[in-house]
Short mmCIF file of C-alpha atoms in Angstrom, two decimals:
data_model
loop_
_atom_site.label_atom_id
_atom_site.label_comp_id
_atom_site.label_asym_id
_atom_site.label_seq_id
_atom_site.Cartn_x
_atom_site.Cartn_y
_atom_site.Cartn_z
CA UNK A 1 -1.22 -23.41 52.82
CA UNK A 2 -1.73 -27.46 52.79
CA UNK A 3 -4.14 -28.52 55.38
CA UNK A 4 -1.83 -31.02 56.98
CA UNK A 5 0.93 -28.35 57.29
CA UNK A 6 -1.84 -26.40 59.24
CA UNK A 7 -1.79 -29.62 61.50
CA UNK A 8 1.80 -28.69 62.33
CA UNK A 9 1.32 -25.10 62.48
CA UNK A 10 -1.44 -26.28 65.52
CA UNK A 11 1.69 -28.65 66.90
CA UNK A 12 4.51 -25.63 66.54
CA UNK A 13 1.86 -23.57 68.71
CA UNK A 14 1.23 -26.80 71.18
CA UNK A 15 4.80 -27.29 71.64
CA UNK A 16 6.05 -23.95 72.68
CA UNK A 17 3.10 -23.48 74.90
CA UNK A 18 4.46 -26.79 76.58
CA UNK A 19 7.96 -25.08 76.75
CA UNK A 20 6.39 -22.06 78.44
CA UNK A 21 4.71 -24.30 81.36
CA UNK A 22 7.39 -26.20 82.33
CA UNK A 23 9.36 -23.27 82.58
CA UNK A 24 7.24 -22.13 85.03
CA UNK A 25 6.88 -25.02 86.83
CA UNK A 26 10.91 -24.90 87.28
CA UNK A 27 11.89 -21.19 86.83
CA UNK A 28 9.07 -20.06 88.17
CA UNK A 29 9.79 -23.03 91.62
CA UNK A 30 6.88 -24.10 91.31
CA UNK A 31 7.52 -27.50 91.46
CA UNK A 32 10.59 -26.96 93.89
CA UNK A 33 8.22 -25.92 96.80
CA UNK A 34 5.66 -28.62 95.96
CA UNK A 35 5.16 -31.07 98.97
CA UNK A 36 7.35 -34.30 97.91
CA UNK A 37 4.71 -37.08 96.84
CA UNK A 38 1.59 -34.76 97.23
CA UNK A 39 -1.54 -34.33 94.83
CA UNK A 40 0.19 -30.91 93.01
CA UNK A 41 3.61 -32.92 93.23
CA UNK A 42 1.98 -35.35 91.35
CA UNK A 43 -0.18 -33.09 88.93
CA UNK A 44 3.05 -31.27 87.43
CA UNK A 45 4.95 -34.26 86.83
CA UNK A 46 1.64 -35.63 84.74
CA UNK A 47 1.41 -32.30 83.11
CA UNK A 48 5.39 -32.12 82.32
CA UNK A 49 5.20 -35.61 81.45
CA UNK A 50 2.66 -35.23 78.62
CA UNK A 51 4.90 -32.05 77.73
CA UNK A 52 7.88 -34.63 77.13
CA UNK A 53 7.43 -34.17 73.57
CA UNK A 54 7.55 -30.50 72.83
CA UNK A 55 11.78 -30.43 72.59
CA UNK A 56 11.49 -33.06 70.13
CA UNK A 57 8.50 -32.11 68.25
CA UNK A 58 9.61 -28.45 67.74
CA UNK A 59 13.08 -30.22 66.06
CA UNK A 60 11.20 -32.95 64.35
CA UNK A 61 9.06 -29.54 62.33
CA UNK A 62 12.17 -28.29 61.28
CA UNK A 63 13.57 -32.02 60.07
CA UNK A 64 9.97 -32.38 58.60
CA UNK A 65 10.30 -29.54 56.35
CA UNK A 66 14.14 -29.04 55.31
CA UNK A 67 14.56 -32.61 54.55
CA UNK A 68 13.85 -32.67 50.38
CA UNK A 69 13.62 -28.61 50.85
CA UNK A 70 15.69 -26.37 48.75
CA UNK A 71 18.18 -24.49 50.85
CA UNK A 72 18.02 -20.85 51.47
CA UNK A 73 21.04 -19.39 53.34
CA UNK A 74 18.44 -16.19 53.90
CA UNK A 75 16.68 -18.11 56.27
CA UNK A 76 19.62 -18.74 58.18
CA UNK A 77 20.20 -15.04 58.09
CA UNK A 78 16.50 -14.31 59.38
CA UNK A 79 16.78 -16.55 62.08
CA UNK A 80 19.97 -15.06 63.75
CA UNK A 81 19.09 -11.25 63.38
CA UNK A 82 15.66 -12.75 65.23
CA UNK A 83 18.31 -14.25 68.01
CA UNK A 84 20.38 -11.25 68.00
CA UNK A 85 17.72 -8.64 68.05
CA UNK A 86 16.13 -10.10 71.37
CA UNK A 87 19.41 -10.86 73.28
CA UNK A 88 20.55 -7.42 72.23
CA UNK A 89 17.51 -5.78 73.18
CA UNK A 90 16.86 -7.37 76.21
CA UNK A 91 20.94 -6.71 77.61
CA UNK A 92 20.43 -3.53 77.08
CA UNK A 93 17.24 -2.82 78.78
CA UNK A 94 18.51 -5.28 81.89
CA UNK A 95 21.66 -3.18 81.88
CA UNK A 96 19.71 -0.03 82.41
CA UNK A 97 17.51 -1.43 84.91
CA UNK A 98 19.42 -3.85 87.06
CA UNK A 99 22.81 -4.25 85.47
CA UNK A 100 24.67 -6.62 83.73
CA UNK A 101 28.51 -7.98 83.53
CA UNK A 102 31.19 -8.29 81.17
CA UNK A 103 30.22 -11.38 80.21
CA UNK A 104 26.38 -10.62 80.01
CA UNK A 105 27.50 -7.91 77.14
CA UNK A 106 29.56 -10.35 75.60
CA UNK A 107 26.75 -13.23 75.26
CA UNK A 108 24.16 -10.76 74.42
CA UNK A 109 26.27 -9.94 71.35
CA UNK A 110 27.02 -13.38 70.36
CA UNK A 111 24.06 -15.24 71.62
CA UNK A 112 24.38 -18.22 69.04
CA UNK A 113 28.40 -18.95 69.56
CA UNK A 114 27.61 -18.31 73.40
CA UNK A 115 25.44 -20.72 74.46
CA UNK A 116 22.86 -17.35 75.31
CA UNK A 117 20.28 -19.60 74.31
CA UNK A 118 20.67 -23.31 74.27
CA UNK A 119 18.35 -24.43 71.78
CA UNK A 120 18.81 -21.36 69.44
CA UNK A 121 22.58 -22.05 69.00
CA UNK A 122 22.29 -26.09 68.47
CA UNK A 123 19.28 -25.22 66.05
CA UNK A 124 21.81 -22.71 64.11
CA UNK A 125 24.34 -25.94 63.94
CA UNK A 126 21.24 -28.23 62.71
CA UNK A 127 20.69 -26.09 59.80
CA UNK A 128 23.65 -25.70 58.93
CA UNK A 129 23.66 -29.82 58.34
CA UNK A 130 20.34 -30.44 57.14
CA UNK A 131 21.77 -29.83 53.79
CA UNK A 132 24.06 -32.85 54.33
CA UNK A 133 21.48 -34.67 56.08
CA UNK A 134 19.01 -34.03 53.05
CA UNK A 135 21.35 -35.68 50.86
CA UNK A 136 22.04 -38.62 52.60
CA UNK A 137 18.30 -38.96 53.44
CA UNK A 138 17.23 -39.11 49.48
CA UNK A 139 20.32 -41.81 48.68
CA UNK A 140 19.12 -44.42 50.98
CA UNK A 141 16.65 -46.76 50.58
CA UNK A 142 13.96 -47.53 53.06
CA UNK A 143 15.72 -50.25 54.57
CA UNK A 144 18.73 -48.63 54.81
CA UNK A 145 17.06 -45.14 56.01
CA UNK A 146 15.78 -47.49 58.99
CA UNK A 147 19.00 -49.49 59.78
CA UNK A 148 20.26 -46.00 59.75
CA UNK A 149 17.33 -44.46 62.41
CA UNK A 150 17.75 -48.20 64.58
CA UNK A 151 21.58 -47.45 65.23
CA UNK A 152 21.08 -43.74 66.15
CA UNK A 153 18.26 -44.43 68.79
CA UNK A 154 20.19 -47.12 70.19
CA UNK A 155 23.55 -45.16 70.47
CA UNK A 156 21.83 -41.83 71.33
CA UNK A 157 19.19 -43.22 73.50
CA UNK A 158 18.59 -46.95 74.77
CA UNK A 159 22.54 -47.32 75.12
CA UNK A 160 22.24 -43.88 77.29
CA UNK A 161 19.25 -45.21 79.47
CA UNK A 162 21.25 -48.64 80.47
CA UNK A 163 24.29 -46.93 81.08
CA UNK A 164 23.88 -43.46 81.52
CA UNK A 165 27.15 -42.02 80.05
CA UNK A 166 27.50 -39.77 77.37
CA UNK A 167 29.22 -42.29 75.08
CA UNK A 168 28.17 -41.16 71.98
CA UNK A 169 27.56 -37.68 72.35
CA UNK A 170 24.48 -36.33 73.73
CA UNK A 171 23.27 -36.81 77.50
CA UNK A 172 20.01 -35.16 78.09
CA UNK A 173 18.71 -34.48 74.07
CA UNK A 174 20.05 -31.10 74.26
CA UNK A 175 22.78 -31.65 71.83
CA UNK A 176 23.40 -31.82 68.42
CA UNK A 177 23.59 -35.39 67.25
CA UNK A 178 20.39 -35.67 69.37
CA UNK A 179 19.23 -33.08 66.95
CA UNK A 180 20.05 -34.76 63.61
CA UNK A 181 18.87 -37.66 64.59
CA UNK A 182 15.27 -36.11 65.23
CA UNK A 183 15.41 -34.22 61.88
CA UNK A 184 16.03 -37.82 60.10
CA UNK A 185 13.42 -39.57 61.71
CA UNK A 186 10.95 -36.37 60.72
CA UNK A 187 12.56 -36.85 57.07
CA UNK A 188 11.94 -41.02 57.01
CA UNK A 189 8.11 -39.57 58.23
CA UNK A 190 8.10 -37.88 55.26
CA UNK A 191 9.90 -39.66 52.90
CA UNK A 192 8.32 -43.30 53.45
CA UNK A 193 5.03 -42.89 54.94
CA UNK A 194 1.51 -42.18 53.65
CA UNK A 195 -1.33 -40.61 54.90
CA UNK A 196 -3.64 -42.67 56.95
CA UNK A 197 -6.32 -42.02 58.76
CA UNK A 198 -5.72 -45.02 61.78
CA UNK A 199 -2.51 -43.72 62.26
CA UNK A 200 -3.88 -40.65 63.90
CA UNK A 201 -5.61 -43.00 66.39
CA UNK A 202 -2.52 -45.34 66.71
CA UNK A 203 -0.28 -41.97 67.29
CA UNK A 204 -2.31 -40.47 69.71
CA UNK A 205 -2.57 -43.54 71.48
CA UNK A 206 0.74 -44.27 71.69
CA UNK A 207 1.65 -40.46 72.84
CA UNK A 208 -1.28 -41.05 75.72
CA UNK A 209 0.95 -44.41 76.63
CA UNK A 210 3.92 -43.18 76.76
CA UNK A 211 3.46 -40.18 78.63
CA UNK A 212 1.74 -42.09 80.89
CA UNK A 213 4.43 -44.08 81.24
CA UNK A 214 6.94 -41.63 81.98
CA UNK A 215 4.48 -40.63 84.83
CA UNK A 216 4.52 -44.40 86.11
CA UNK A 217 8.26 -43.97 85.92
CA UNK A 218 7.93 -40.82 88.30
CA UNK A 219 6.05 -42.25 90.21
CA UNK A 220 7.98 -45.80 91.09
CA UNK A 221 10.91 -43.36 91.47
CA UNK A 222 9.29 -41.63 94.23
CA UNK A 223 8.03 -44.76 96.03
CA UNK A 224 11.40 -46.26 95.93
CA UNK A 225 13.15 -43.77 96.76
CA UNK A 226 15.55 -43.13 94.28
CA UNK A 227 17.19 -39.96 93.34
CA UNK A 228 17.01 -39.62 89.81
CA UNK A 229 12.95 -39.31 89.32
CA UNK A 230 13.07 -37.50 86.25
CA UNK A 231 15.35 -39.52 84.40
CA UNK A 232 12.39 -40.11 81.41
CA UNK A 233 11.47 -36.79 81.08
CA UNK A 234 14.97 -36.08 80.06
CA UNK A 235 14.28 -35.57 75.82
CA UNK A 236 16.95 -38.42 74.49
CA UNK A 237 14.89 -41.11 76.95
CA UNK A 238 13.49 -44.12 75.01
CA UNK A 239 9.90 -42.90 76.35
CA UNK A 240 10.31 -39.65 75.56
CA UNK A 241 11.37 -40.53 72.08
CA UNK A 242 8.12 -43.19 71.90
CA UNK A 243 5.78 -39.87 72.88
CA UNK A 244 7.31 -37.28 70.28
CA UNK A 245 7.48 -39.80 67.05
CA UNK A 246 3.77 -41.19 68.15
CA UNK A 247 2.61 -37.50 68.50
CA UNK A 248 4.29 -36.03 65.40
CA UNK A 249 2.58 -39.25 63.21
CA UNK A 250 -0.58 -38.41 65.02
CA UNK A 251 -0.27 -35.20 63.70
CA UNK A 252 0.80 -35.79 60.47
CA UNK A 253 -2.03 -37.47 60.00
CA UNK A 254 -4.84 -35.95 61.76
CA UNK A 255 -8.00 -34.79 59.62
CA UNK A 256 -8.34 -31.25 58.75
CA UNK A 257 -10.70 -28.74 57.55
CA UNK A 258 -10.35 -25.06 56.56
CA UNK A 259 -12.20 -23.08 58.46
CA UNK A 260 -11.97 -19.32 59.63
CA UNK A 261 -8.99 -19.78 62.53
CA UNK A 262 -6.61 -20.70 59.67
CA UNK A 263 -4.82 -17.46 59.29
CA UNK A 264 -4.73 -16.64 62.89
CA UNK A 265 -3.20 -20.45 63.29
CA UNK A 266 -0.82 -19.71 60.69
CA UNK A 267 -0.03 -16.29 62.53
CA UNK A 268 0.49 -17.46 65.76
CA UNK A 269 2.66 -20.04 64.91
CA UNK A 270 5.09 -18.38 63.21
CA UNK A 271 5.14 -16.13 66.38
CA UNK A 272 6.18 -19.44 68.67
CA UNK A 273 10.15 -19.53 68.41
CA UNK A 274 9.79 -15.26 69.51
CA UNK A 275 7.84 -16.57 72.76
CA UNK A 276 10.89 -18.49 73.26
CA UNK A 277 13.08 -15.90 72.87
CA UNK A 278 11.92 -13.53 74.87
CA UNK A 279 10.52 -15.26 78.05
CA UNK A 280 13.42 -17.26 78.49
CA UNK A 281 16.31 -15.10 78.40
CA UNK A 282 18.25 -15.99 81.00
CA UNK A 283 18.54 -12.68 82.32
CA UNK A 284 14.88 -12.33 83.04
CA UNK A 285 13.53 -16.14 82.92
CA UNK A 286 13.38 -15.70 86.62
CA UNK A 287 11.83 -12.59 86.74
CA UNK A 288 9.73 -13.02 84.21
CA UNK A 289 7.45 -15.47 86.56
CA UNK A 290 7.95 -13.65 89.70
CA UNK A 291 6.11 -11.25 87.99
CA UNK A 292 3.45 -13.47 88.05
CA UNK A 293 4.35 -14.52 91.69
CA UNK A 294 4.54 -18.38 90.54
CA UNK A 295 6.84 -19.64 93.72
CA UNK A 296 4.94 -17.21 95.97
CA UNK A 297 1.58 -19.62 95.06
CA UNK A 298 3.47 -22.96 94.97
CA UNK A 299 2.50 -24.47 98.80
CA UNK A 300 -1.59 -24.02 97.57
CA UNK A 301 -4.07 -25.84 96.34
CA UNK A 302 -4.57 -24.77 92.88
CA UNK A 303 -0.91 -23.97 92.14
CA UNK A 304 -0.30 -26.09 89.50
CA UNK A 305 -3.66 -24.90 87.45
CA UNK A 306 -2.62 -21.12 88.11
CA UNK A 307 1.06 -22.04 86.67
CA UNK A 308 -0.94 -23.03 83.35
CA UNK A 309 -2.81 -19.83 83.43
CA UNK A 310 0.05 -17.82 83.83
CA UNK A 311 2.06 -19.76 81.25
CA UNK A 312 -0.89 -18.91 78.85
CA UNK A 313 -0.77 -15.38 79.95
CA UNK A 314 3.24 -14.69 79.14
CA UNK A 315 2.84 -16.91 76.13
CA UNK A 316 0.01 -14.29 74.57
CA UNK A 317 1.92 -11.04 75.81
CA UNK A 318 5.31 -12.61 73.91
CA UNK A 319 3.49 -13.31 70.89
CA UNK A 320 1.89 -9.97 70.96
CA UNK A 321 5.51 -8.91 71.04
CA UNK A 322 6.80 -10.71 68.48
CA UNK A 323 4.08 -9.67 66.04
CA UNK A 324 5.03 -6.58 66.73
CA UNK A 325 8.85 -7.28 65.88
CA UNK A 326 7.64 -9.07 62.76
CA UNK A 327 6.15 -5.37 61.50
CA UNK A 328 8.76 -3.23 62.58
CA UNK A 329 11.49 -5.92 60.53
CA UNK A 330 9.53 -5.70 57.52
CA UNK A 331 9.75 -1.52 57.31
CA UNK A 332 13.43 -2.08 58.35
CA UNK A 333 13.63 -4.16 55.61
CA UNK A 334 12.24 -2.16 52.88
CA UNK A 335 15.23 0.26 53.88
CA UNK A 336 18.06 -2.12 54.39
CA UNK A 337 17.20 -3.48 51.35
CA UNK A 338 18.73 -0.44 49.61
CA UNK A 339 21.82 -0.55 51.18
CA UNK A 340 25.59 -2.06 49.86
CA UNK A 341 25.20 -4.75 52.85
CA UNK A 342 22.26 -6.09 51.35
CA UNK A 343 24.15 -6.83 48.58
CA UNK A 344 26.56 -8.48 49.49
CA UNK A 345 24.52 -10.38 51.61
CA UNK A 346 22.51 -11.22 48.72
CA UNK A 347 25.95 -11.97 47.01
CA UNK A 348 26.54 -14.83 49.95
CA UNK A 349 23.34 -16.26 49.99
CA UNK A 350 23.46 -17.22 46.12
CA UNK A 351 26.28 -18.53 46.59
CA UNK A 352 25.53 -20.77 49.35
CA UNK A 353 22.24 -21.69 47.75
CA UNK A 354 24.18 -22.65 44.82
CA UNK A 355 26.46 -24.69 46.86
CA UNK A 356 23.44 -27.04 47.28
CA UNK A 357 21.37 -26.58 44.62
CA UNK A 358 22.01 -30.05 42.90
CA UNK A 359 21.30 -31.83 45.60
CA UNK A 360 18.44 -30.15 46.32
CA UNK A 361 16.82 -31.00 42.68
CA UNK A 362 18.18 -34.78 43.26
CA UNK A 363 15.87 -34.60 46.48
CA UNK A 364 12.87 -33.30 45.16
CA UNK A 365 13.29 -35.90 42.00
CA UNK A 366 13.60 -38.79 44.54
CA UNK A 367 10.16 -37.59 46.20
CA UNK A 368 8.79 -37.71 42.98
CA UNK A 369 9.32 -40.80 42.38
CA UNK A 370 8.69 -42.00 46.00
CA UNK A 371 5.19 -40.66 45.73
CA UNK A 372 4.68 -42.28 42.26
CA UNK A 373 5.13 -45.92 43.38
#
């Protein structure tokens, strides 16, 4: 593995342990029984608004890597029997033990068409467009590629902050074209940048600034008065945006060297969409961190740090899990590879992969020739 992807694998791991405490802090109530305007009030808005990023990030990996990648329909296949397994898994083990409806059965069986889980299903539409997006992404030229990137964030984001109306399609960054657009700014990242060492200082800079800023924003909300406090921590905000592309350019170019930890990096980060998976399911989110008796802890001093704590606690217990999944998929696998569905599986995947595969040699022939001038 290239150092720099290592960089990322560290990110992918950052990103979903961000995920994990802010769902704490809400699902958990944490930050629901904090005292308006107090010290802990305070302390998990600065801690969810340097956590702004991790929505964005986690897309901008995926954008980062499929860009000029050949496509491989088996991937898509791997990711939804991951989906399925967990929703299927966990509906029947709530239906045992406290019961489920009609329509729990339903979503649990068709978690991506469902909505079961919100980012898993507009992730499933993303790749099945990064093909397109790939293509259009090696045709343009640099100019164009940021004419291109200047329109979307204005439509998808500054336009939204003025007015805030879902004109153009996404509200809060939690829909698709939000999603595209991340995955092309990744692939202009990729595409039309080099490797420098002072960005990593200018993007972890900018990250600290604009996090910070979102916290100022939080905090003028709150001494105003005005409802809407959290409007920049909302993932399509123009801050929010500032803090992932400053922390994903940080990271692409932060200084690496292999040592020891590499394998367990690589490990655990391929473990990070199962944490998600599993912890917040939404028939269990909730119990999940009363387990942990989050709300019960809320009204005391040191609320916020124990949220953290347990957030690191459920996120090594899911990847534990997961790992576990991981093994038990690659016995299946040996087996179901014998079978007539594998086949034709195998059938629909080459087909698919052939669908693209011009496009995808055009792609990596453009990089070529990107990295040659």
């Amino acid at each position: 593995m290239k150092k720099r992807q290592l960089n990322f694998e560290l990110l992918r791991i950052l990103c979903m342990y961000m995920i994990v405490v802010g769902h704490c802090l809400f699902h958990g109530r944490v930050t629901a029984k904090l005292g308006y305007g107090t010290v802990n009030y305070f302390l998990s808005y600065l801690i969810q608004s340097f956590s702004v990023v991790h929505v964005n990030c986690f897309v901008m990996l995926a954008g980062y890597f499929s860009i000029d990648r050949e496509f491989q329909a088996q991937r898509l296949f791997r990711f939804w029997r991951q989906v399925v397994f967990y929703s299927v898994l966990i509906g029947l083990i709530c239906s045992v033990c406290i019961g489920v409806t009609g329509t729990d059965v339903i979503k649990a069986i068709f978690p991506v068409s469902s909505n079961h889980y919100w980012f898993a299903s507009v992730y499933m539409g993303l790749s099945l467009l990064m093909p397109f997006a790939g293509m259009l992404a090696v045709q343009l030229t640099k100019k164009q590629y940021q004419y291109l990137l200047a329109l979307l964030a204005l439509f998808f984001s500054v336009n939204h902050m003025i007015f805030r109306v879902n004109t153009y399609g996404t509200y809060v960054g939690r829909e698709l074209p939000w999603f595209l657009f991340l995955a092309l700014l990744a692939g202009y990242l990729k595409l039309h940048t080099r490797p420098d060492r002072k960005y990593f200082r200018y993007g972890l800079l900018g990250y600290a600034a604009a996090s910070l800023a979102v916290l100022a924003s939080v905090y003028l909300s709150v001494r105003l008065h005005q409802e809407d406090i959290g409007y920049f921590l909302n993932y399509n905000s123009p801050l929010a945006l500032a803090a992932a592309g400053s922390l994903f350019l940080c990271v692409k170019n932060m200084p690496w060297q292999e040592n020891r930890l590499d394998g367990w990096i690589q490990k655990v980060a391929g473990a990070a969409f199962g944490v998600y998976l599993i912890h917040d399911n939404y028939l269990i989110r909730y119990q999940v961190w009363d387990a942990f008796r989050a709300s019960r802890v809320a009204r005391t001093h040191w609320a916020v740090i124990y949220a953290v704590l347990a957030a690191g606690a459920v996120y090594v217990i899911c990847t534990c899990l997961e790992l576990l999944r991981q093994r038990i998929f690659l016995k299946v696998g040996k087996w179901y590879a014998k079978t007539a569905w594998y086949v034709r599986e195998q059938r629909f995947c080459a087909r698919l992969d052939q669908l693209f595969a011009v496009a995808d040699k055009r792609g990596r022939e453009r990089q070529a020739e990107t990295s040659d001038e």
